[in-house]
Amino acid sequence: MERAYRNLGYVLLALLPIFVAGFWIPYFSEIPHFDQSITPAVHIHAVLLFGFLALLIVQPLAIRYKAFSTHRFLGKLTNVFLPFIIVFSFGMVWKEYHEHLADGMAAHLARNAEFLSVAQLLLFATLYGVALAAIWRRDVATHMRCMICIVLILLPAGLARTLGYWFHVRQSWSQTVCLTLIDILLLGLIAFDRRRRLKAHPYASVLLVYLFIEAIWLSLGRPV
């Protein structure tokens, strides 16, 4: 790991309370008596998400403390997690789409409401594919930056829910805050790398993709 990123694991660990807060009211606080809307697929999705977050946090810490065999083992475990995460995430999108229809929303509006989730999920899958290809080429720098971008994609899952459930911010505004924060963080990471003469092109590429996604989302009227 590059020296500039040696404390990355601690930074990711500091983000964990945001995810716990985001899922506390709609999920953790329901244990053991869940609402009927919390199906077995939702439970699996939650376990996969938090399991993946744990792996993302432990991986850089393993490198930080030279536990390279642990890092390699967890990397292989991540490859097992990812296909299931993608499948169940699309399942959650499909579930929400049909919930919109059941609430009387027109089909085209229900599709628009899932645009942001689908776009970010496709970006998530693409980035993981790039990260995997990079590590096969032993391009650790690109691999690490792609994984950091994946953390940013996951951030709204915790932050948007925290803003909504705890501070009663409307979904369109909570997503706007999350997207703006992601843009700012990507710009900060680009500046961070360029100042240290490190390659920042993964961040720049993801920022361009996000700006494109955001432009479409705004043109649709910020549906959620």
Coordinates of C-alpha atoms in Angstrom, one line a residue:
M1 CA 0.0 0.0 0.0
E2 CA 1.2 3.5 -0.8
R3 CA 2.5 5.3 2.3
A4 CA 0.0 8.2 1.8
Y5 CA -2.8 5.6 2.3
R6 CA -1.4 3.7 5.2
N7 CA -4.2 4.7 7.6
L8 CA -7.0 4.0 5.1
G9 CA -8.4 1.3 7.3
Y10 CA -9.0 3.6 10.2
V11 CA -10.7 6.1 7.9
L12 CA -13.1 3.4 6.7
L13 CA -13.7 2.3 10.3
A14 CA -14.8 5.8 11.2
L15 CA -17.5 5.6 8.5
L16 CA -19.1 2.5 10.1
P17 CA -21.3 4.4 12.6
I18 CA -22.9 6.1 9.7
F19 CA -24.1 2.8 8.3
V20 CA -25.2 1.5 11.7
A21 CA -27.2 4.7 12.2
G22 CA -28.7 4.5 8.8
F23 CA -30.0 1.0 9.2
W24 CA -30.9 1.3 12.9
I25 CA -34.5 2.6 12.6
P26 CA -35.6 0.6 9.6
Y27 CA -33.7 -2.6 10.5
F28 CA -31.7 -3.1 13.7
S29 CA -34.3 -1.6 16.0
E30 CA -36.9 -4.1 14.6
I31 CA -34.9 -7.1 15.9
P32 CA -36.4 -9.7 16.6
H33 CA -39.9 -8.6 15.5
F34 CA -39.6 -7.4 11.9
D35 CA -42.2 -5.7 9.8
Q36 CA -43.7 -7.9 7.0
S37 CA -41.8 -5.8 4.4
I38 CA -38.5 -7.2 5.8
T39 CA -38.4 -10.4 3.8
P40 CA -35.7 -13.1 4.0
A41 CA -34.1 -11.5 0.9
V42 CA -33.8 -8.2 2.8
H43 CA -32.1 -10.1 5.7
I44 CA -29.6 -11.7 3.3
H45 CA -29.0 -8.3 1.6
A46 CA -28.2 -6.7 5.0
V47 CA -25.9 -9.5 6.1
L48 CA -24.0 -9.3 2.7
L49 CA -23.7 -5.5 2.9
F50 CA -22.3 -5.4 6.4
G51 CA -20.1 -8.4 5.8
F52 CA -18.7 -6.6 2.7
L53 CA -18.2 -3.4 4.7
A54 CA -16.3 -5.4 7.3
L55 CA -14.0 -6.9 4.6
L56 CA -13.4 -3.4 3.2
I57 CA -12.3 -2.1 6.6
V58 CA -10.2 -5.1 7.6
Q59 CA -8.4 -5.4 4.2
P60 CA -6.3 -2.2 4.4
L61 CA -5.7 -2.8 8.2
A62 CA -4.3 -6.2 7.3
I63 CA -1.8 -4.5 4.9
R64 CA -1.1 -1.8 7.5
Y65 CA 0.0 -4.5 10.0
K66 CA 1.7 -6.7 7.4
A67 CA -0.8 -9.5 7.6
F68 CA -0.5 -10.3 3.9
S69 CA -1.8 -13.8 4.0
T70 CA -5.0 -12.5 5.8
H71 CA -5.3 -9.9 3.2
R72 CA -5.1 -12.4 0.3
F73 CA -7.6 -14.8 2.0
L74 CA -10.1 -12.0 2.6
G75 CA -9.6 -10.9 -1.0
K76 CA -10.7 -14.3 -2.2
L77 CA -13.6 -14.2 0.2
T78 CA -14.7 -10.8 -1.2
N79 CA -14.8 -12.5 -4.7
V80 CA -17.4 -14.9 -3.2
F81 CA -19.4 -12.1 -1.7
L82 CA -19.7 -9.8 -4.7
P83 CA -21.9 -11.9 -7.1
F84 CA -24.4 -12.4 -4.3
I85 CA -24.3 -8.7 -3.3
I86 CA -25.0 -7.7 -6.9
V87 CA -27.8 -10.2 -7.3
F88 CA -29.5 -9.3 -4.0
S89 CA -29.1 -5.6 -4.6
F90 CA -30.9 -5.9 -7.9
G91 CA -33.5 -7.9 -6.0
M92 CA -34.0 -5.0 -3.6
V93 CA -34.4 -2.6 -6.6
W94 CA -37.0 -5.0 -8.1
K95 CA -38.8 -5.2 -4.7
E96 CA -38.9 -1.4 -4.4
Y97 CA -40.1 -1.0 -8.0
H98 CA -43.1 -3.2 -7.3
E99 CA -43.7 -1.4 -4.0
H100 CA -44.0 1.8 -6.0
L101 CA -46.5 0.2 -8.3
A102 CA -48.5 -1.2 -5.4
D103 CA -48.7 2.3 -4.0
G104 CA -50.3 3.5 -7.2
M105 CA -47.3 5.0 -8.9
A106 CA -47.2 4.9 -12.8
A107 CA -44.8 2.4 -14.3
H108 CA -42.5 5.0 -15.9
L109 CA -42.3 7.0 -12.6
A110 CA -41.5 3.8 -10.7
R111 CA -38.7 3.1 -13.2
N112 CA -37.4 6.6 -12.8
A113 CA -37.4 6.2 -9.0
E114 CA -35.0 3.3 -9.3
F115 CA -32.7 5.1 -11.8
L116 CA -30.1 6.2 -9.2
S117 CA -30.0 2.8 -7.5
V118 CA -29.5 1.0 -10.8
A119 CA -26.9 3.4 -12.1
Q120 CA -24.8 3.2 -8.9
L121 CA -25.2 -0.6 -8.8
L122 CA -23.9 -0.9 -12.4
L123 CA -21.0 1.4 -11.5
F124 CA -20.3 -0.7 -8.4
A125 CA -20.1 -3.9 -10.5
T126 CA -17.9 -2.2 -13.1
L127 CA -15.5 -0.8 -10.5
Y128 CA -15.1 -4.2 -8.9
G129 CA -14.4 -5.8 -12.2
V130 CA -11.7 -3.2 -12.9
A131 CA -10.3 -3.6 -9.4
L132 CA -10.1 -7.4 -9.9
A133 CA -8.4 -7.0 -13.3
A134 CA -6.0 -4.6 -11.8
I135 CA -4.9 -6.9 -9.0
W136 CA -4.4 -9.7 -11.6
R137 CA -2.0 -7.3 -13.3
R138 CA -0.4 -6.5 -10.0
D139 CA -1.5 -2.9 -10.4
V140 CA -2.1 -2.3 -6.7
A141 CA -2.5 1.4 -7.1
T142 CA -5.5 1.1 -9.4
H143 CA -7.0 -1.7 -7.4
M144 CA -6.9 0.3 -4.2
R145 CA -8.4 3.4 -5.7
C146 CA -11.3 1.4 -7.3
M147 CA -12.1 -0.1 -3.9
I148 CA -12.1 3.4 -2.3
C149 CA -14.6 4.5 -5.0
I150 CA -16.7 1.5 -4.2
V151 CA -16.9 2.7 -0.6
L152 CA -18.1 6.0 -1.9
I153 CA -20.8 4.3 -3.9
L154 CA -22.0 2.5 -0.7
L155 CA -21.9 5.7 1.4
P156 CA -25.5 6.8 0.5
A157 CA -26.9 3.5 1.7
G158 CA -25.9 4.7 5.2
L159 CA -25.9 8.5 5.0
A160 CA -29.1 9.0 3.1
R161 CA -31.0 6.8 5.5
T162 CA -29.4 8.6 8.5
L163 CA -30.5 12.0 7.1
G164 CA -34.0 10.6 6.4
Y165 CA -34.8 8.6 9.5
W166 CA -32.9 10.7 12.1
F167 CA -33.2 14.2 10.7
H168 CA -36.4 13.9 8.5
V169 CA -34.7 15.1 5.3
R170 CA -36.7 14.3 2.2
Q171 CA -35.2 11.5 0.1
S172 CA -34.6 13.7 -2.9
W173 CA -32.6 16.1 -0.7
S174 CA -30.7 13.4 1.2
Q175 CA -29.6 11.8 -2.1
T176 CA -28.6 15.3 -3.4
V177 CA -26.5 15.8 -0.3
C178 CA -24.9 12.3 -0.7
L179 CA -24.1 12.9 -4.4
T180 CA -22.7 16.3 -3.7
L181 CA -20.5 14.9 -0.9
I182 CA -19.3 12.1 -3.2
D183 CA -18.3 14.7 -5.9
I184 CA -16.4 16.7 -3.2
L185 CA -14.6 13.7 -1.9
L186 CA -13.6 12.6 -5.4
L187 CA -12.2 16.1 -6.1
G188 CA -10.4 15.9 -2.7
L189 CA -8.9 12.5 -3.5
I190 CA -7.8 13.8 -7.0
A191 CA -6.1 16.8 -5.3
F192 CA -4.6 14.5 -2.6
D193 CA -3.0 12.3 -5.2
R194 CA -1.8 15.0 -7.6
R195 CA -0.1 16.9 -4.7
R196 CA 1.9 13.7 -4.0
R197 CA 2.5 13.0 -7.7
L198 CA 0.4 9.8 -7.6
K199 CA -1.9 8.7 -10.4
A200 CA -5.4 9.8 -9.7
H201 CA -7.1 8.7 -13.0
P202 CA -9.5 6.2 -11.3
Y203 CA -11.0 9.0 -9.2
A204 CA -11.2 11.3 -12.2
S205 CA -13.0 8.6 -14.3
V206 CA -15.5 7.9 -11.5
L207 CA -16.1 11.6 -11.0
L208 CA -17.0 12.0 -14.7
V209 CA -19.4 9.0 -14.5
Y210 CA -21.0 10.5 -11.4
L211 CA -21.5 13.8 -13.1
F212 CA -23.2 12.1 -16.0
I213 CA -25.4 10.1 -13.7
E214 CA -26.3 13.2 -11.8
A215 CA -27.1 15.1 -14.9
I216 CA -29.6 12.4 -16.0
W217 CA -31.1 12.2 -12.5
L218 CA -31.6 16.0 -12.4
S219 CA -33.2 15.9 -15.8
L220 CA -35.7 13.3 -14.5
G221 CA -36.6 15.6 -11.7
R222 CA -34.5 13.9 -8.9
P223 CA -36.8 10.9 -8.6
V224 CA -36.4 8.5 -5.5

